[in-house]
Coordinates of C-alpha atoms and ligand atoms in Angstrom, one line a residue:
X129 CA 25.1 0.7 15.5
X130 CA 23.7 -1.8 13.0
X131 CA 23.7 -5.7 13.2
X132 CA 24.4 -8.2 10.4
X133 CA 21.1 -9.0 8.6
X134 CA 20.5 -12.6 8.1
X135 CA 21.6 -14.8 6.0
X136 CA 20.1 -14.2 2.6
X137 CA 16.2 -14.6 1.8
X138 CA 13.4 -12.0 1.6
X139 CA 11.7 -11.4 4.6
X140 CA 8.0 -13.0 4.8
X141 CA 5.2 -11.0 3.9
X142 CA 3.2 -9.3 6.8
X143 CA -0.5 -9.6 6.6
X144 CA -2.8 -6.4 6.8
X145 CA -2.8 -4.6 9.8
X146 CA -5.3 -1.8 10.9
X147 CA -4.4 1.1 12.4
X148 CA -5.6 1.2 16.5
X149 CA -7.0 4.4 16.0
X150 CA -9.4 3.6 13.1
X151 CA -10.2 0.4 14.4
X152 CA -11.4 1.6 17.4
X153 CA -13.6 4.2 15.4
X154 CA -14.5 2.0 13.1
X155 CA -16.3 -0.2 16.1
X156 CA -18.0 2.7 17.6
X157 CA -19.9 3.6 14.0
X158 CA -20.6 0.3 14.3
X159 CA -22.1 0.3 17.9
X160 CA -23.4 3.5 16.8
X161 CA -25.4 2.4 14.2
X162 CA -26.7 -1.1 16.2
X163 CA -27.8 1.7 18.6
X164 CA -29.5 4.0 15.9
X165 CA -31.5 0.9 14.3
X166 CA -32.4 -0.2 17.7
X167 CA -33.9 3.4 18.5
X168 CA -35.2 3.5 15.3
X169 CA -37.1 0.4 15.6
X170 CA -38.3 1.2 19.3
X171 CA -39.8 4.7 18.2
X172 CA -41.7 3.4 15.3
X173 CA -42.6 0.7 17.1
X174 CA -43.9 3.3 19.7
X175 CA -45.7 5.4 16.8
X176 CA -47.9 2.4 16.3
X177 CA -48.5 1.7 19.3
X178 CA -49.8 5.4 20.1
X179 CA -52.1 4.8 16.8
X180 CA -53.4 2.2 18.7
X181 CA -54.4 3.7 21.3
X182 CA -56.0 6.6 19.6
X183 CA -58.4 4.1 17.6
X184 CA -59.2 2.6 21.5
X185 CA -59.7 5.5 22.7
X186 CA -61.7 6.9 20.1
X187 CA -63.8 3.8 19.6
X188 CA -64.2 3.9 23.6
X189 CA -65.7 7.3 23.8
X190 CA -68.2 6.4 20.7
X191 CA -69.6 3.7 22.0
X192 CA -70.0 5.4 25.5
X193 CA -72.0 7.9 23.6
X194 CA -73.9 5.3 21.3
X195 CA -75.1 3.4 24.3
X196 CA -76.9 6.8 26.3
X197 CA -78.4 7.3 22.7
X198 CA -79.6 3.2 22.7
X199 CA -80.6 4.0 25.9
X200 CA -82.7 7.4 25.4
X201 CA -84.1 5.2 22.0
X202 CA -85.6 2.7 24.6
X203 CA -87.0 5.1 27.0
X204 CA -88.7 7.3 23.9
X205 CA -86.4 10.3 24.7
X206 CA -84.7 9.8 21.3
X207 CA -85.7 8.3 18.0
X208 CA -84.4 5.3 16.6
X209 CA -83.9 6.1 12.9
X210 CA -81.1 9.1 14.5
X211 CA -78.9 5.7 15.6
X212 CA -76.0 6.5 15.6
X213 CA -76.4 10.0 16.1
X214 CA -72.1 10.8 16.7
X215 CA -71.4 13.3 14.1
X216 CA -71.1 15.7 17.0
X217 CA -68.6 13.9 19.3
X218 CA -66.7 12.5 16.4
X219 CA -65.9 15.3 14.1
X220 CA -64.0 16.6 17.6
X221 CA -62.4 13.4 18.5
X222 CA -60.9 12.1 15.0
X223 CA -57.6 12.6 14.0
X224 CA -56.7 13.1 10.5
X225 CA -56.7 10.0 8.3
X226 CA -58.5 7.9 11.4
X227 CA -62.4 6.3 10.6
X228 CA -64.9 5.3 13.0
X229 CA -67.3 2.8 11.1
X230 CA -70.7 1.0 13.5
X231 CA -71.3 -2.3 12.1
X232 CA -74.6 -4.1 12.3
X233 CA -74.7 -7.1 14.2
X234 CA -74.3 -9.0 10.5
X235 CA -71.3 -7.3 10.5
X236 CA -72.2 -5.3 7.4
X237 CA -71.0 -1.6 7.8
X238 CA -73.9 0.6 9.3
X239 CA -72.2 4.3 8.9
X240 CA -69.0 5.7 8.7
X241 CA -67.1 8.7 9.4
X242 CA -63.5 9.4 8.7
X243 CA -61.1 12.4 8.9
X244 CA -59.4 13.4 5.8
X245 CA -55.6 13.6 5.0
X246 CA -54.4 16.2 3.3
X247 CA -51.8 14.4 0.7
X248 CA -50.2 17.2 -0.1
X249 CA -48.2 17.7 3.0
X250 CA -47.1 13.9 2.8
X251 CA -43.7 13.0 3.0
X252 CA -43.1 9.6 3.7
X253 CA -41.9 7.7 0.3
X254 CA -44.1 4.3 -0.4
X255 CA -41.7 2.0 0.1
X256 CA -41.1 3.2 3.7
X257 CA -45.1 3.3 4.1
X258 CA -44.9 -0.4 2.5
X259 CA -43.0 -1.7 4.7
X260 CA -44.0 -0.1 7.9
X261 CA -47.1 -1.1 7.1
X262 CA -46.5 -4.5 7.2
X263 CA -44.4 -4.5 10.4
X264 CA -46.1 -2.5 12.9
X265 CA -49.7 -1.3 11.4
X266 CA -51.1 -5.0 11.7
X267 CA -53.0 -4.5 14.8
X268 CA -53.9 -0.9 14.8
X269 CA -57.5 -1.3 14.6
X270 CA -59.6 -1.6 17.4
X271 CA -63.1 -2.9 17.2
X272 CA -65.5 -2.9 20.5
X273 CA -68.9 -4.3 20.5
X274 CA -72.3 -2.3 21.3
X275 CA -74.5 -3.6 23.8
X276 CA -77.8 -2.3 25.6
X277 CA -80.0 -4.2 28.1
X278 CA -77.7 -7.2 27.5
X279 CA -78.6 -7.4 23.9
X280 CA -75.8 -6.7 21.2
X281 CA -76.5 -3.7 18.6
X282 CA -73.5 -4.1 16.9
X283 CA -70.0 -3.0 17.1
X284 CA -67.7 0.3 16.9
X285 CA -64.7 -0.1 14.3
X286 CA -61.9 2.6 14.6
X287 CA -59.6 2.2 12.0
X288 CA -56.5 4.8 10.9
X289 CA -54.8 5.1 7.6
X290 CA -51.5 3.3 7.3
X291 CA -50.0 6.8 5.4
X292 CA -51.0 8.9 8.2
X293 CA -49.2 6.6 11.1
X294 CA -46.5 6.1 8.4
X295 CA -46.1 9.8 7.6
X296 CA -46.0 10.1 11.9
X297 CA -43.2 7.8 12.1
X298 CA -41.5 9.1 9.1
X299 CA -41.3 13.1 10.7
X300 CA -40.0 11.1 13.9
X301 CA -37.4 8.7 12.1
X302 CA -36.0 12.1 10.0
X303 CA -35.8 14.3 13.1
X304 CA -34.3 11.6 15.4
X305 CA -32.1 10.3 12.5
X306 CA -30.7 13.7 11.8
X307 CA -29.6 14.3 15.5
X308 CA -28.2 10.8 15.7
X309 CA -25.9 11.4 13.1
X310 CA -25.0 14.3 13.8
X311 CA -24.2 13.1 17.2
X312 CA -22.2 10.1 16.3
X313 CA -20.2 12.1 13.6
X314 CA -19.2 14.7 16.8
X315 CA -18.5 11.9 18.6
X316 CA -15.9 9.9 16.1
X317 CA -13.8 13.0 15.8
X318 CA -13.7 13.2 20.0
X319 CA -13.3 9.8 20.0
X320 CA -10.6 9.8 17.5
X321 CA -8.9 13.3 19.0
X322 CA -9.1 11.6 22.9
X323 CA -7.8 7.9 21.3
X324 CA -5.0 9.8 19.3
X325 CA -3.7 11.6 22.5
X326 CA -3.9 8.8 24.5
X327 CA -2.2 6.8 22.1
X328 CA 0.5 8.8 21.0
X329 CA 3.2 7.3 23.2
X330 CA 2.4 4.1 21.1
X331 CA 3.8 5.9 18.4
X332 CA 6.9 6.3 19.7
X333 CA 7.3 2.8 21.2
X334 CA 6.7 1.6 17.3
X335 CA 9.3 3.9 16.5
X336 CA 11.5 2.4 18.9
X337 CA 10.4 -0.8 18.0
X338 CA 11.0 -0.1 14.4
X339 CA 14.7 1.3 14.9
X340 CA 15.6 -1.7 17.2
X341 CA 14.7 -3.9 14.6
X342 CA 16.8 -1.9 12.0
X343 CA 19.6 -2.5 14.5
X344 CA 19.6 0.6 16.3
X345 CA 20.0 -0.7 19.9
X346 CA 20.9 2.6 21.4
X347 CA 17.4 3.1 21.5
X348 CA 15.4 3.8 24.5
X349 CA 12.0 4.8 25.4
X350 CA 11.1 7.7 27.5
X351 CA 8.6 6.9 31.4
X352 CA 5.3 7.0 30.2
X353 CA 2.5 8.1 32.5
X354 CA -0.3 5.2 31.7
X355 CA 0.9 2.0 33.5
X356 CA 1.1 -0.2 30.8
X357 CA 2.9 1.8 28.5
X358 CA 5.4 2.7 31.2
X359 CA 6.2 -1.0 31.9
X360 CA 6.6 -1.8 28.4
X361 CA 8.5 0.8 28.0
X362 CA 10.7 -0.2 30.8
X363 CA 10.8 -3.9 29.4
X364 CA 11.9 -2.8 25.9
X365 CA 14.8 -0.7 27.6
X366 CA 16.1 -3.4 29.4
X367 CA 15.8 -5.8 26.4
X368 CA 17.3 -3.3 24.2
X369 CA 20.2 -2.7 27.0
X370 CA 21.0 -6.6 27.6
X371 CA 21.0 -7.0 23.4
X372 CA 23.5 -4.4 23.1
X373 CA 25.3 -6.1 25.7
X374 CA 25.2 -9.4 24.5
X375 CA 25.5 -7.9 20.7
X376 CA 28.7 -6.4 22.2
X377 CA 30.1 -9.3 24.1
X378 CA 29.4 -11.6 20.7
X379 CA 30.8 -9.1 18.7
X380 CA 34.2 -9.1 20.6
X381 CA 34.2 -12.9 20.8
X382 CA 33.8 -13.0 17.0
X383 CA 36.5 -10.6 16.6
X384 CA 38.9 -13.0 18.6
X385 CA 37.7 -16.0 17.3
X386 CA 38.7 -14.9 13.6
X387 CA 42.2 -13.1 15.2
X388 CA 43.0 -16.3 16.4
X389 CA 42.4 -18.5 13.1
X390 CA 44.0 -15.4 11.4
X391 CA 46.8 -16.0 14.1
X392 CA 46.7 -20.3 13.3
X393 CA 46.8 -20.3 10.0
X394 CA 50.0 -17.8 10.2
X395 CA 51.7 -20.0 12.4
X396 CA 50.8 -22.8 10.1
X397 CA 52.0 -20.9 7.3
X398 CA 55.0 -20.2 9.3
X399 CA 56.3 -23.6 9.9
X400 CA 55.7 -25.0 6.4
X401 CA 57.6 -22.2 4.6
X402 CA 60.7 -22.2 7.5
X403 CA 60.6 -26.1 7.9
X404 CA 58.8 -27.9 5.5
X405 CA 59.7 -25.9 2.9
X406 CA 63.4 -25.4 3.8
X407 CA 63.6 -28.7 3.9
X408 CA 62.1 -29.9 0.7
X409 CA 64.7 -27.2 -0.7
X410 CA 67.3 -28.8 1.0
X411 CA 66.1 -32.4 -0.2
X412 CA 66.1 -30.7 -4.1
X413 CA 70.0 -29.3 -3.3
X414 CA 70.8 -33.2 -1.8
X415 CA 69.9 -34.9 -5.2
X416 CA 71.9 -32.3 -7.4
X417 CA 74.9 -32.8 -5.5
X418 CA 74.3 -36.8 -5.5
X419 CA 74.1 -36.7 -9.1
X420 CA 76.8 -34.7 -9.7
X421 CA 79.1 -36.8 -7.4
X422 CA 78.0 -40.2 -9.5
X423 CA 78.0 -38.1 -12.8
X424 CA 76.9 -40.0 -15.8
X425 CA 78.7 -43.0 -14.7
X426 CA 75.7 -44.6 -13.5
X427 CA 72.6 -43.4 -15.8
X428 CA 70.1 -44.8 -13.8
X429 CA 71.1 -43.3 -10.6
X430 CA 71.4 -40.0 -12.7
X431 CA 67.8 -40.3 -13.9
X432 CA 66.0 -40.8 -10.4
X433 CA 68.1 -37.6 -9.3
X434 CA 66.4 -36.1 -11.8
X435 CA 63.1 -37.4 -10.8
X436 CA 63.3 -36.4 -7.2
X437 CA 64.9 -32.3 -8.1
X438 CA 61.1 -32.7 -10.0
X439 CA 59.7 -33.6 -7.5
X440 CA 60.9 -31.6 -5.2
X441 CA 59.8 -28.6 -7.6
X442 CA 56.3 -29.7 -7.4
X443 CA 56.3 -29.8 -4.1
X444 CA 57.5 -26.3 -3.3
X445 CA 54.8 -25.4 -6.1
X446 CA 52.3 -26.5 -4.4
X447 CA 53.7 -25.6 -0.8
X448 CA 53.4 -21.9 -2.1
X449 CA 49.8 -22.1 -3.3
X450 CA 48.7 -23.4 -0.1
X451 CA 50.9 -20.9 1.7
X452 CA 49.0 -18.2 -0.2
X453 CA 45.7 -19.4 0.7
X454 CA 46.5 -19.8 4.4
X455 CA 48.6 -16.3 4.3
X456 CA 47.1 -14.0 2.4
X457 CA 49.7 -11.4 0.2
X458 CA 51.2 -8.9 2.4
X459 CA 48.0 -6.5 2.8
X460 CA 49.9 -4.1 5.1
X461 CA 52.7 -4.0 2.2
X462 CA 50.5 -4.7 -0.9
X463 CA 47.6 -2.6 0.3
X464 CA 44.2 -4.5 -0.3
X465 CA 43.2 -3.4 -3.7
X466 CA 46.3 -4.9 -4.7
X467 CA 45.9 -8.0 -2.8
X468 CA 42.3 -8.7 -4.1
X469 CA 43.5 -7.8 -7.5
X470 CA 46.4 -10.3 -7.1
X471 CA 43.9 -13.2 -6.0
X472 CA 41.5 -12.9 -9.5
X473 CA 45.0 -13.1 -11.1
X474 CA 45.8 -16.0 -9.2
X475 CA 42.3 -17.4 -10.4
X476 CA 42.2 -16.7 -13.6
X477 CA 45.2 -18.2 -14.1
X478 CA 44.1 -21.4 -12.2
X479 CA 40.6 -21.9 -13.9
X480 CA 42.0 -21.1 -17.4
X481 CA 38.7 -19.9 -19.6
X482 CA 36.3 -22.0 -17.9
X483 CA 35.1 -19.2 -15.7
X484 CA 36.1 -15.6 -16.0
X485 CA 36.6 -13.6 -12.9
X486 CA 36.9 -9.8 -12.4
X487 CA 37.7 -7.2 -10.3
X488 CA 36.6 -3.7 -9.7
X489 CA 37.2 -1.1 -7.1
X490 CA 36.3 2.6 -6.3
X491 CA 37.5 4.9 -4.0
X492 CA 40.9 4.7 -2.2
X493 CA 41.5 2.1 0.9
X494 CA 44.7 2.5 2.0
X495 CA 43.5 4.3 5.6
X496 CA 41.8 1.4 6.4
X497 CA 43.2 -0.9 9.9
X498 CA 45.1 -3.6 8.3
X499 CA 42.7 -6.4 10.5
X500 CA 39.5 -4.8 9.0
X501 CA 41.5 -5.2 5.2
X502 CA 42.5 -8.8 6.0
X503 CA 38.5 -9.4 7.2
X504 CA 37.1 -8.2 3.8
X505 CA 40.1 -9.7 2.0
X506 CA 39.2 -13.4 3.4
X507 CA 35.3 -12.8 2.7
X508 CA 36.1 -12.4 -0.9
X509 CA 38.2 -14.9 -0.6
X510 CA 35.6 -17.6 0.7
X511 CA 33.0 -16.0 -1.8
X512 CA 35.2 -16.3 -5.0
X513 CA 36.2 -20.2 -3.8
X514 CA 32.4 -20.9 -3.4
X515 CA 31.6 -19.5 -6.6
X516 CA 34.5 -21.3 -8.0
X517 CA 33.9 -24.5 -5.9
X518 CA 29.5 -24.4 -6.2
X519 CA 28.4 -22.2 -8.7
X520 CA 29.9 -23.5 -12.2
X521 CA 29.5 -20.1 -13.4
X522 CA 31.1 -18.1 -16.5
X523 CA 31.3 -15.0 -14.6
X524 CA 32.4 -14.1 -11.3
X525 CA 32.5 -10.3 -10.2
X526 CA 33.9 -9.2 -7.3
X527 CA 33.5 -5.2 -6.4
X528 CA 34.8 -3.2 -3.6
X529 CA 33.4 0.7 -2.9
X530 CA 32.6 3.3 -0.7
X531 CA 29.1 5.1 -0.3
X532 CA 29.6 8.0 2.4
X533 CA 30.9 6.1 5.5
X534 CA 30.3 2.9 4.5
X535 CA 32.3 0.6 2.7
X536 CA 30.4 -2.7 0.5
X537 CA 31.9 -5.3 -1.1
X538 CA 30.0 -7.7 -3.4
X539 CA 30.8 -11.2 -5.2
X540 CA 28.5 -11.9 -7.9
X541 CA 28.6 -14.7 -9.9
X542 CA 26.2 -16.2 -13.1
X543 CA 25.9 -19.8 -12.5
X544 CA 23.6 -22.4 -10.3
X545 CA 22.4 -19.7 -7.5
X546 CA 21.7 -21.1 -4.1
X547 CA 18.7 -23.9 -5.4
X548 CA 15.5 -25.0 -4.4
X549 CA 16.8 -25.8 -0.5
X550 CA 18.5 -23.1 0.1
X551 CA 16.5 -21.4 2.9
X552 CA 16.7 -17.9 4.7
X553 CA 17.0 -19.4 8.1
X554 CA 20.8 -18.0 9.4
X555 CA 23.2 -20.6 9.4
X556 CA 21.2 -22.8 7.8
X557 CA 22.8 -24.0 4.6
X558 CA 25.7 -22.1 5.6
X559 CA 29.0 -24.5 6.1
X560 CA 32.2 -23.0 7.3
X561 CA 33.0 -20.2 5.1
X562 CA 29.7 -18.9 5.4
X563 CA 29.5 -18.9 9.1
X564 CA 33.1 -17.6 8.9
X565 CA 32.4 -14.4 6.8
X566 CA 29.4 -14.1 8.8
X567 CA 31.7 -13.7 12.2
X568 CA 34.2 -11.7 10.5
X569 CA 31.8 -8.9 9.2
X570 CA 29.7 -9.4 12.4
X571 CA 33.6 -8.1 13.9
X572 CA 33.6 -5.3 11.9
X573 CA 30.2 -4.0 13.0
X574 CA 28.4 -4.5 9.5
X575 CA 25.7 -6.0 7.8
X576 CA 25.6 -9.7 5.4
X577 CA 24.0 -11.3 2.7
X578 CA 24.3 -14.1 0.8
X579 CA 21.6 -15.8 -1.3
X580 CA 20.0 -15.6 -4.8
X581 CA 21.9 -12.9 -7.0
X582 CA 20.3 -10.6 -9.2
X583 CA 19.2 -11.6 -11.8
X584 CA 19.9 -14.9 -11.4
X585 CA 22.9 -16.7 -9.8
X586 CA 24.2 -15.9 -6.1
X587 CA 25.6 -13.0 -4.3
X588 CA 27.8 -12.3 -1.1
X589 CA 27.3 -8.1 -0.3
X590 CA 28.7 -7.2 3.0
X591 CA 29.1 -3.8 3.9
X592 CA 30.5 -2.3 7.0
X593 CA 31.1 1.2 8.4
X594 CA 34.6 2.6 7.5
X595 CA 36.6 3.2 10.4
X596 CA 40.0 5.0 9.2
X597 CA 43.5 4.1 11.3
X598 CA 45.9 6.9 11.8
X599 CA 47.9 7.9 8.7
X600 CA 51.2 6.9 11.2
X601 CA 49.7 2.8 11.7
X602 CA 48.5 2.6 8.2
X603 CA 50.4 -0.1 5.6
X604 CA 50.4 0.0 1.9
X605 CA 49.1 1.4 -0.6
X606 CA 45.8 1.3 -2.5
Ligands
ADP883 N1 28.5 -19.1 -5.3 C1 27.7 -20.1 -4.8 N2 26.8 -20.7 -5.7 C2 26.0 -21.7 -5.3 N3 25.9 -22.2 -4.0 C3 26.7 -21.6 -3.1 C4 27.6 -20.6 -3.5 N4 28.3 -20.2 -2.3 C5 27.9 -21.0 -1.4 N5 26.9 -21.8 -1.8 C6 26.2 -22.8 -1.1 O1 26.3 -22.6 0.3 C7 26.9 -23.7 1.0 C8 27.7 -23.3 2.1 O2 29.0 -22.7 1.7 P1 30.2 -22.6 2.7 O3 29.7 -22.1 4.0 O4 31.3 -21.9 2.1 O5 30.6 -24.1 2.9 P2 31.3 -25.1 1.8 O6 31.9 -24.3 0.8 O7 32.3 -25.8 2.7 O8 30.2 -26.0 1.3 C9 27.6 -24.4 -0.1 O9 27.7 -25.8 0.2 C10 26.7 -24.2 -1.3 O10 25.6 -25.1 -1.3
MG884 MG1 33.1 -22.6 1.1

C-alpha cells in the first residue's frame, strides 16, 4: 500500500555515509598499524639496546684482561712495550663491524682493533641507516677507564658500526613486518566475514526500513537472535502496525470528510436549481405577463419589464455556472473523460485566448467507481482554477492515463510556478484546494505532488491504484 508523498519539493540531500562493515575494518587497519609502528619502534629500539650491551660487555672483558697484563707489567712477569697485548681475547670476542680502541690517558687513540663487515651481504637502504642512526645509535658506545694500583692508564673504547646495528634492525623490521601484514590482512577478511554475519539482520531491517519509507507498511521484521536487533525489530513492527492503523483510520476519515462536502455542495446545488432557481424563473414569467397585461400603453412600465426578464436571464446564467462548479456534469452519465473534456470547454470558453487549456487522455475509464471519477474529476478541477486563478500562464495541460495498475493524472501549466516561498513542507503554502486534493487522493490510496513543473511553471500529478467496479455498478461511458 503506498502513502501520498508530500507536498512538492525535492527531498534534501543526505550526507555521506559509510558502510558499518568497512568502517569497522577500516578502524582495525588503523589499530593495526598504531600496533605495527609501536612493535616496530620497540624492536629497533631493542636492537640498539643489545648493541649496547655488546660494546659493555666487550669493553668489560678487555679491560679485565688489560689490567692482569698492567699487573704482570708491574711485577716483571710481562713486558711493558706488549701493552695492550689483547689481540688474543679480542679477535674471539668482536662482532662484525664492532672496534675496541685503548686510549692514552691524553685521550689520544693508543691501538685499535675492529671486526670487518662484509658489505656485500648489506641490505639495509641508507636512508633507513640514516635515520636509525640518528634515533637509536646515539649512545651505543661504551667507554670504561683502565686503572692499576689506583693510577689511571687510560681507557677502553668499544664502539660498533651504525650499518651493522642498522643492517640488524633492518633483517628484524623485514621479518616481523612481513608476518604483521600478513597477519593483519588474515585478520580483515575474518574480521569482515565474522562482522558481515553478525550484521546481516541489519540488512534486512534497512530493507524494512527502506520499504516503510516507500510506503510499504505491511512490512515487518522477522525475531532476531542478538538482543538489540530483536527489540528493534520488535519496535519497528509495532510502529509500522500503529502507522497502518492510523494511516488506515485517516484514510477513512478523509474519504468521509470529501463524501460529505461532495454530499453539501449537492445539497447546495439542489436547493438553488429547485428553489432559487425556480423562482428566479418564475420572477422572469411574472414580468412578461405584467408587461403584456399593461401592453404598450404605458412605455415606461414596459421598459423596466424588460429590464427585469434581463435580469432575470443573467441571473439564471450565472446560477448555472455556479451550479456547475458545485455539481460537477453527470460523471456516472457523461463518463469522466467526457466530463473533464466538458470543463476545458467550459474554460476555454471563459478565458477567451488569454490562456489556452487542453486535454488529453489514454486508455479507457469507464470501469472505474463513480466516487473515485468524481475524486480525480475535482483535483483537476482545483488544479485548472489555480492555474487559471495563480499561474497567468499561456498554457495549461491537463492529462489523464493508465500505466499497468495505476492510473495518473497531471496539470501542467507555463506560467509563474510556485515562487521563491513556496516550500516543501506539507501543507505549507497549501490553502484549501490544495489540502482538499491532498485528502481526496489520500482517499483513494495514492500518491501527490504539486510544486515546480518541468521545465518551468507548476504541476499537480497524482496517481492512484485503479480499482475497477463491477461492469453491473459502472455509469457512463468513456
Ligand atoms: N498553478 C499554480 N501556479 C502558481 N501558484 C500556484 C498554483 N497552484 C497553486 N499555487 C499556489 O498554491 C497556493 C495554494 O493553492 P490552493 O490550496 O488552491 O489555495 P487558493 O487557491 O485558495 O489560494 C496558492 O495560493 C498559490 O500560491
Ligand atoms: Mg485554489
Amino acid at each position: 500500500m503506498s502513502r501520498p508523498a508530500l507536498l512538492g519539493g525535492t527531498p534534501s540531500k543526505r550526507p555521506t555515509r559509510f558502510d558499518l562493515k568497512q568502517a569497522l575494518v577500516v578502524r582495525l587497519i588503523l589499530v593495526a598499524l598504531f600496533c605495527v609502528i609501536g612493535s616496530a619502534l620497540f624492536n629497533l629500539h631493542n636492537t640498539a639496546q643489545e648493541a649496547t650491551d655488546q660494546n659493555r660487555e666487550v669493553a668489560a672483558g678487555i679491560e679485565q684482561h688489560l689490567v692482569t697484563q698492567l699487573m704482570r707489567i708491574e711485577t716483571a712477569l710481562d713486558r711493558a712495550d706488549r701493552f695492550p697485548d689483547w689481540d688474543a681475547i679480542a679477535r674471539n670476542s668482536l662482532r662484525s663491524g664492532q672496534c675496541i680502541e685503548f686510549l692514552k690517558p691524553n685521550n689520544s687513540v693508543g691501538n685499535s682493533l675492529c671486526s670487518g663487515i662484509d658489505q656485500s651481504t648489506l641490505r639495509a637502504p641508507l636512508w633507513f641507516v640514516g635515520a636509525y642512526k640518528l634515533l637509536f645509535l646515539s649512545h651505543t658506545d661504551i667507554v670504561r677507564p683502565l686503572a692499576s694500583r689506583g693510577q689511571a692508564k687510560g681507557a677502553i673504547r668499544a664502539t660498533i658500526a651504525p650499518e651493522a646495528v642498522a643492517e640488524r634492525g633492518w633483517l628484524e623490521l623485514s621479518r616481523m613486518l612481513g608476518v604483521w601484514g600478513a597477519m593483519i590482512a588474515a585478520q580483515c577478511v575474518l574480521v569482515y566475514v565474522v562482522v558481515h554475519h553478525a550484521l546481516k539482520p541489519t540488512d534486512d531491517i534497512l530493507a524494512g526500513i527502506n520499504r516503510l519509507s516507500n510506503g510499504d507498511l505491511t512490512v515487518t521484521l522477522p525475531a532476531y537472535e542478538l538482543n538489540e536487533l530483536a527489540r528493534i525489530a520488535e519496535v519497528f513492527n509495532e510502529l509500522a502496525r500503529k502507522l497502518q492503523t492510523t494511516t488506515r483510520e485517516r484514510a477513512e476519515l478523509a474519504r468521509q470528510l470529501v463524501d460529505a462536502q461532495e454530499r453539501e455542495r449537492a445539497h447546495i446545488a439542489r436547493e438553488l436549481h429547485d428553489d432559487v432557481a425556480q423562482q428566479v424563473a418564475a420572477l422572469s414569467v411574472v414580468a412578461r405577463s405584467i408587461q403584456k397585461l399593461i401592453g404598450p400603453a404605458v412605455p415606461q412600465a414596459t421598459r423596466e419589464c424588460n429590464e427585469l426578464v434581463k435580469m432575470c436571464s443573467t441571473a439564471l446564467r450565472s446560477l448555472r455556472e455556479t451550479l456547475i462548479h458545485l455539481q460537477p456534469p453527470e460523471i456516472d452519465e457523461l463518463g469522466l473523460v467526457a466530463s473533464l473534456q466538458e470543463l476545458i470547454d467550459t474554460k476555454n470558453g471563459a478565458t477567451g485566448n488569454t490562456t489556452r487549456l487542453s486535454f488529453h487522455h489514454e486508455g479507457r475509464f469507464d470501469r472505474l467507481p463513480i466516487d473515485t471519477a468524481a475524486h480525480v474529476y475535482r483535483i483537476a478541477q482545483e488544479a485548472v482554477n489555480n492555474a487559471l486563478r495563480h499561474a497567468q500562464a499561456r498554457t495549461v495541460d491537463v492529462r489523464l492515463w493508465k500505466t499497468g495498475e495505476r492510473i495518473e493524472l497531471t496539470v501542467r501549466d507555463d506560467g509563474l510556478g510556485p515562487g521563491p516561498t513556496w516550500t516543501a513542507v506539507r501543507g505549507q503554502n497549501s490553502g484549501v484546494g490544495l489540502i482538499g486534493m491532498r485528502e481526496r487522493i489520500f482517499a483513494l490510496n495514492g500518491d501527490f505532488y504539486a510544486g515546480e513543473g518541468a521545465p518551468s511553471g507548476f504541476e499537480v500529478r497524482v496517481s492512484f491504484p485503479h480499482t475497477a467496479q463491477p461492469a453491473s455498478t459502472t455509469g457512463g461511458a468513456a
